mmCIF file with all atom_site columns, C-alpha atoms in Angstrom:
data_model
loop_
_atom_site.group_PDB
_atom_site.id
_atom_site.type_symbol
_atom_site.label_atom_id
_atom_site.label_alt_id
_atom_site.label_comp_id
_atom_site.label_asym_id
_atom_site.label_entity_id
_atom_site.label_seq_id
_atom_site.pdbx_PDB_ins_code
_atom_site.Cartn_x
_atom_site.Cartn_y
_atom_site.Cartn_z
_atom_site.occupancy
_atom_site.B_iso_or_equiv
_atom_site.pdbx_formal_charge
_atom_site.auth_seq_id
_atom_site.auth_comp_id
_atom_site.auth_asym_id
_atom_site.auth_atom_id
_atom_site.pdbx_PDB_model_num
ATOM 1   C CA . MET A 1 1   ? 107.837 94.363  84.516  1.00 45.00 ? 1497 MET A CA 1
ATOM 2   C CA . SER A 1 2   ? 106.223 91.420  82.600  1.00 47.00 ? 1498 SER A CA 1
ATOM 3   C CA . ALA A 1 3   ? 102.896 90.077  82.591  1.00 48.00 ? 1499 ALA A CA 1
ATOM 4   C CA . GLU A 1 4   ? 104.317 86.808  83.634  1.00 46.00 ? 1500 GLU A CA 1
ATOM 5   C CA . ARG A 1 5   ? 104.998 86.743  87.526  1.00 45.00 ? 1501 ARG A CA 1
ATOM 6   C CA . SER A 1 6   ? 107.582 83.762  87.557  1.00 47.00 ? 1502 SER A CA 1
ATOM 7   C CA . GLY A 1 7   ? 109.333 81.716  85.941  1.00 44.00 ? 1503 GLY A CA 1
ATOM 8   C CA . ASN A 1 8   ? 107.545 78.734  86.065  1.00 45.00 ? 1504 ASN A CA 1
ATOM 9   C CA . GLY A 1 9   ? 104.029 79.400  84.871  1.00 57.00 ? 1505 GLY A CA 1
ATOM 10  C CA . ARG A 1 10  ? 100.932 82.055  86.268  1.00 64.00 ? 1506 ARG A CA 1
ATOM 11  C CA . ASN A 1 11  ? 100.526 80.376  89.087  1.00 75.00 ? 1507 ASN A CA 1
ATOM 12  C CA . GLY A 1 12  ? 96.763  81.012  88.739  1.00 77.00 ? 1508 GLY A CA 1
ATOM 13  C CA . ARG A 1 13  ? 97.008  84.089  87.777  1.00 81.00 ? 1509 ARG A CA 1
ATOM 14  C CA . ASP A 1 14  ? 95.312  85.769  84.841  1.00 83.00 ? 1510 ASP A CA 1
ATOM 15  C CA . ALA A 1 15  ? 97.211  88.931  82.570  1.00 85.00 ? 1511 ALA A CA 1
ATOM 16  C CA . ARG A 1 16  ? 96.540  91.661  85.409  1.00 87.00 ? 1512 ARG A CA 1
ATOM 17  C CA . GLY A 1 17  ? 98.015  89.478  87.635  1.00 83.00 ? 1513 GLY A CA 1
ATOM 18  C CA . ARG A 1 18  ? 94.804  88.739  89.729  1.00 85.00 ? 1514 ARG A CA 1
ATOM 19  C CA . PHE A 1 19  ? 93.970  85.014  90.852  1.00 81.00 ? 1515 PHE A CA 1
ATOM 20  C CA . VAL A 1 20  ? 91.449  83.360  88.689  1.00 83.00 ? 1516 VAL A CA 1
ATOM 21  C CA . LYS A 1 21  ? 88.160  81.946  89.943  1.00 83.00 ? 1517 LYS A CA 1
ATOM 22  C CA . GLY A 1 22  ? 89.024  78.490  90.948  1.00 79.00 ? 1518 GLY A CA 1
ATOM 23  C CA . CYS A 1 23  ? 92.305  78.934  91.852  1.00 77.00 ? 1519 CYS A CA 1
ATOM 24  C CA . ALA A 1 24  ? 93.471  76.954  95.419  1.00 73.00 ? 1520 ALA A CA 1
ATOM 25  C CA . GLY A 1 25  ? 94.336  79.251  97.981  1.00 70.00 ? 1521 GLY A CA 1
ATOM 26  C CA . GLY A 1 26  ? 97.594  79.180  99.623  1.00 72.00 ? 1522 GLY A CA 1
ATOM 27  C CA . PRO A 1 27  ? 99.184  77.002  102.453 1.00 75.00 ? 1523 PRO A CA 1
ATOM 28  C CA . GLY A 1 28  ? 98.432  79.753  104.860 1.00 80.00 ? 1524 GLY A CA 1
ATOM 29  C CA . ASN A 1 29  ? 101.042 80.622  107.821 1.00 86.00 ? 1525 ASN A CA 1
ATOM 30  C CA . PRO A 1 30  ? 102.117 77.660  109.531 1.00 86.00 ? 1526 PRO A CA 1
ATOM 31  C CA . HIS A 1 31  ? 103.264 79.264  112.234 1.00 93.00 ? 1527 HIS A CA 1
ATOM 32  C CA . ALA A 1 32  ? 99.302  80.562  112.803 1.00 93.00 ? 1528 ALA A CA 1
ATOM 33  C CA . ARG A 1 33  ? 98.389  77.224  112.602 1.00 90.00 ? 1529 ARG A CA 1
ATOM 34  C CA . ARG A 1 34  ? 100.653 76.440  115.300 1.00 93.00 ? 1530 ARG A CA 1
ATOM 35  C CA . VAL A 1 35  ? 99.402  78.648  117.346 1.00 95.00 ? 1531 VAL A CA 1
ATOM 36  C CA . ALA A 1 36  ? 96.005  78.149  117.241 1.00 95.00 ? 1532 ALA A CA 1
ATOM 37  C CA . ALA A 1 37  ? 96.724  75.105  118.162 1.00 95.00 ? 1533 ALA A CA 1
ATOM 38  C CA . LEU A 1 38  ? 98.701  75.615  121.251 1.00 96.00 ? 1534 LEU A CA 1
ATOM 39  C CA . ARG A 1 39  ? 96.136  78.337  121.886 1.00 96.00 ? 1535 ARG A CA 1
ATOM 40  C CA . SER A 1 40  ? 93.347  75.361  121.873 1.00 96.00 ? 1536 SER A CA 1
ATOM 41  C CA . ALA A 1 41  ? 95.421  73.197  123.709 1.00 97.00 ? 1537 ALA A CA 1
ATOM 42  C CA . LEU A 1 42  ? 95.776  75.946  126.974 1.00 95.00 ? 1538 LEU A CA 1
ATOM 43  C CA . LEU A 1 43  ? 92.333  76.922  126.767 1.00 93.00 ? 1539 LEU A CA 1
ATOM 44  C CA . ALA A 1 44  ? 90.904  73.306  127.378 1.00 94.00 ? 1540 ALA A CA 1
ATOM 45  C CA . ARG A 1 45  ? 93.253  72.927  130.029 1.00 94.00 ? 1541 ARG A CA 1
ATOM 46  C CA . ILE A 1 46  ? 92.207  75.857  131.358 1.00 94.00 ? 1542 ILE A CA 1
ATOM 47  C CA . GLY A 1 47  ? 89.165  76.376  133.280 1.00 94.00 ? 1543 GLY A CA 1
ATOM 48  C CA . PRO A 1 48  ? 87.576  79.413  135.105 1.00 94.00 ? 1544 PRO A CA 1
ATOM 49  C CA . ALA A 1 49  ? 88.735  77.692  138.522 1.00 95.00 ? 1545 ALA A CA 1
ATOM 50  C CA . GLU A 1 50  ? 92.396  77.195  137.129 1.00 95.00 ? 1546 GLU A CA 1
ATOM 51  C CA . LEU A 1 51  ? 92.506  80.782  136.311 1.00 94.00 ? 1547 LEU A CA 1
ATOM 52  C CA . GLY A 1 52  ? 91.222  82.275  139.360 1.00 95.00 ? 1548 GLY A CA 1
ATOM 53  C CA . GLU A 1 53  ? 93.832  80.194  141.092 1.00 96.00 ? 1549 GLU A CA 1
ATOM 54  C CA . ILE A 1 54  ? 96.654  81.680  138.639 1.00 95.00 ? 1550 ILE A CA 1
ATOM 55  C CA . VAL A 1 55  ? 95.284  85.425  139.234 1.00 95.00 ? 1551 VAL A CA 1
ATOM 56  C CA . ALA A 1 56  ? 95.346  84.866  143.210 1.00 97.00 ? 1552 ALA A CA 1
ATOM 57  C CA . ALA A 1 57  ? 98.933  83.609  142.583 1.00 97.00 ? 1553 ALA A CA 1
ATOM 58  C CA . MET A 1 58  ? 99.759  86.607  140.696 1.00 96.00 ? 1554 MET A CA 1
ATOM 59  C CA . LEU A 1 59  ? 97.519  89.077  143.540 1.00 97.00 ? 1555 LEU A CA 1
ATOM 60  C CA . GLU A 1 60  ? 99.530  87.575  146.027 1.00 98.00 ? 1556 GLU A CA 1
ATOM 61  C CA . ALA A 1 61  ? 103.048 87.599  144.121 1.00 98.00 ? 1557 ALA A CA 1
ATOM 62  C CA . ALA A 1 62  ? 102.399 91.338  143.328 1.00 97.00 ? 1558 ALA A CA 1
ATOM 63  C CA . ARG A 1 63  ? 101.265 92.540  147.093 1.00 97.00 ? 1559 ARG A CA 1
ATOM 64  C CA . ALA A 1 64  ? 104.560 90.550  147.936 1.00 97.00 ? 1560 ALA A CA 1
ATOM 65  C CA . GLY A 1 65  ? 106.460 93.166  146.018 1.00 97.00 ? 1561 GLY A CA 1
ATOM 66  C CA . ASP A 1 66  ? 106.809 91.362  142.474 1.00 97.00 ? 1562 ASP A CA 1
ATOM 67  C CA . VAL A 1 67  ? 106.280 94.782  140.161 1.00 96.00 ? 1563 VAL A CA 1
ATOM 68  C CA . ALA A 1 68  ? 106.154 92.393  136.693 1.00 96.00 ? 1564 ALA A CA 1
ATOM 69  C CA . ALA A 1 69  ? 102.807 90.840  138.526 1.00 96.00 ? 1565 ALA A CA 1
ATOM 70  C CA . ALA A 1 70  ? 101.490 93.952  139.236 1.00 95.00 ? 1566 ALA A CA 1
ATOM 71  C CA . LYS A 1 71  ? 101.897 95.210  136.437 1.00 93.00 ? 1567 LYS A CA 1
ATOM 72  C CA . LEU A 1 72  ? 100.390 92.579  134.634 1.00 94.00 ? 1568 LEU A CA 1
ATOM 73  C CA . LEU A 1 73  ? 97.246  92.640  136.684 1.00 94.00 ? 1569 LEU A CA 1
ATOM 74  C CA . LEU A 1 74  ? 97.010  96.456  136.810 1.00 92.00 ? 1570 LEU A CA 1
ATOM 75  C CA . SER A 1 75  ? 97.263  96.446  132.493 1.00 91.00 ? 1571 SER A CA 1
ATOM 76  C CA . TYR A 1 76  ? 95.049  93.591  132.049 1.00 91.00 ? 1572 TYR A CA 1
ATOM 77  C CA . SER A 1 77  ? 92.076  95.671  134.750 1.00 91.00 ? 1573 SER A CA 1
ATOM 78  C CA . LEU A 1 78  ? 92.540  99.024  134.750 1.00 89.00 ? 1574 LEU A CA 1
ATOM 79  C CA . GLY A 1 79  ? 94.392  99.197  131.050 1.00 85.00 ? 1575 GLY A CA 1
ATOM 80  C CA . GLU A 1 80  ? 97.314  101.053 129.807 1.00 77.00 ? 1576 GLU A CA 1
ATOM 81  C CA . PRO A 1 81  ? 97.331  105.054 131.967 1.00 73.00 ? 1577 PRO A CA 1
ATOM 82  C CA . ALA A 1 82  ? 96.570  107.546 129.624 1.00 68.00 ? 1578 ALA A CA 1
ATOM 83  C CA . ALA A 1 83  ? 99.330  110.152 128.615 1.00 68.00 ? 1579 ALA A CA 1
ATOM 84  C CA . LEU A 1 84  ? 99.836  112.810 130.865 1.00 70.00 ? 1580 LEU A CA 1
ATOM 85  C CA . ASP A 1 85  ? 99.815  115.600 128.364 1.00 79.00 ? 1581 ASP A CA 1
ATOM 86  C CA . LEU A 1 86  ? 96.580  114.715 126.911 1.00 81.00 ? 1582 LEU A CA 1
ATOM 87  C CA . LEU A 1 87  ? 95.068  114.830 130.381 1.00 81.00 ? 1583 LEU A CA 1
ATOM 88  C CA . ALA A 1 88  ? 96.556  118.356 130.428 1.00 84.00 ? 1584 ALA A CA 1
ATOM 89  C CA . ARG A 1 89  ? 95.060  118.972 127.359 1.00 86.00 ? 1585 ARG A CA 1
ATOM 90  C CA . LEU A 1 90  ? 91.859  118.229 128.106 1.00 87.00 ? 1586 LEU A CA 1
ATOM 91  C CA . GLU A 1 91  ? 91.706  119.924 132.024 1.00 89.00 ? 1587 GLU A CA 1
ATOM 92  C CA . ALA A 1 92  ? 93.055  123.339 129.943 1.00 90.00 ? 1588 ALA A CA 1
ATOM 93  C CA . LEU A 1 93  ? 89.968  122.122 127.291 1.00 92.00 ? 1589 LEU A CA 1
ATOM 94  C CA . GLU A 1 94  ? 87.471  122.397 130.116 1.00 94.00 ? 1590 GLU A CA 1
ATOM 95  C CA . ALA A 1 95  ? 88.896  125.298 131.779 1.00 92.00 ? 1591 ALA A CA 1
ATOM 96  C CA . ALA A 1 96  ? 88.086  126.988 128.843 1.00 92.00 ? 1592 ALA A CA 1
ATOM 97  C CA . ALA A 1 97  ? 84.586  125.590 128.216 1.00 92.00 ? 1593 ALA A CA 1
ATOM 98  C CA . ALA A 1 98  ? 83.990  126.318 131.762 1.00 90.00 ? 1594 ALA A CA 1
ATOM 99  C CA . CYS A 1 99  ? 84.902  130.122 131.420 1.00 89.00 ? 1595 CYS A CA 1
ATOM 100 C CA . ALA A 1 100 ? 83.438  130.559 128.165 1.00 89.00 ? 1596 ALA A CA 1
ATOM 101 C CA . ALA A 1 101 ? 80.273  128.818 129.319 1.00 88.00 ? 1597 ALA A CA 1
ATOM 102 C CA . ALA A 1 102 ? 80.195  131.835 132.557 1.00 86.00 ? 1598 ALA A CA 1
ATOM 103 C CA . GLY A 1 103 ? 80.211  134.693 130.337 1.00 80.00 ? 1599 GLY A CA 1
ATOM 104 C CA . GLY A 1 104 ? 84.556  135.034 130.541 1.00 65.00 ? 1600 GLY A CA 1
ATOM 105 C CA . GLY A 1 105 ? 84.910  134.195 127.018 1.00 55.00 ? 1601 GLY A CA 1
ATOM 106 C CA . ALA A 1 106 ? 87.361  136.670 124.280 1.00 54.00 ? 1602 ALA A CA 1
ATOM 107 C CA . SER A 1 107 ? 85.030  138.788 122.586 1.00 48.00 ? 1603 SER A CA 1
#
């Protein structure tokens, strides 16, 4: 591999390929800038009252049987459900600890 990274010069890099002091950064991610601008516009339009109305509408939809609305509400309010095998392993560990504390552990 040559020391030069591209055919048009070092592009602000030293002999080891690192950016040199004073080198201007790249243009950044244009998609991230657009998403940030859209998010700012959305937050400027939606206040606590509007958010409450949206949540109330989602709650009504969930009560009317809209499974997607129910899943969204539950995932944001309760979080993702724990894996069942994790709960089973935790119960087994707690039972073993209770048994050991009661003097029933193996010697």
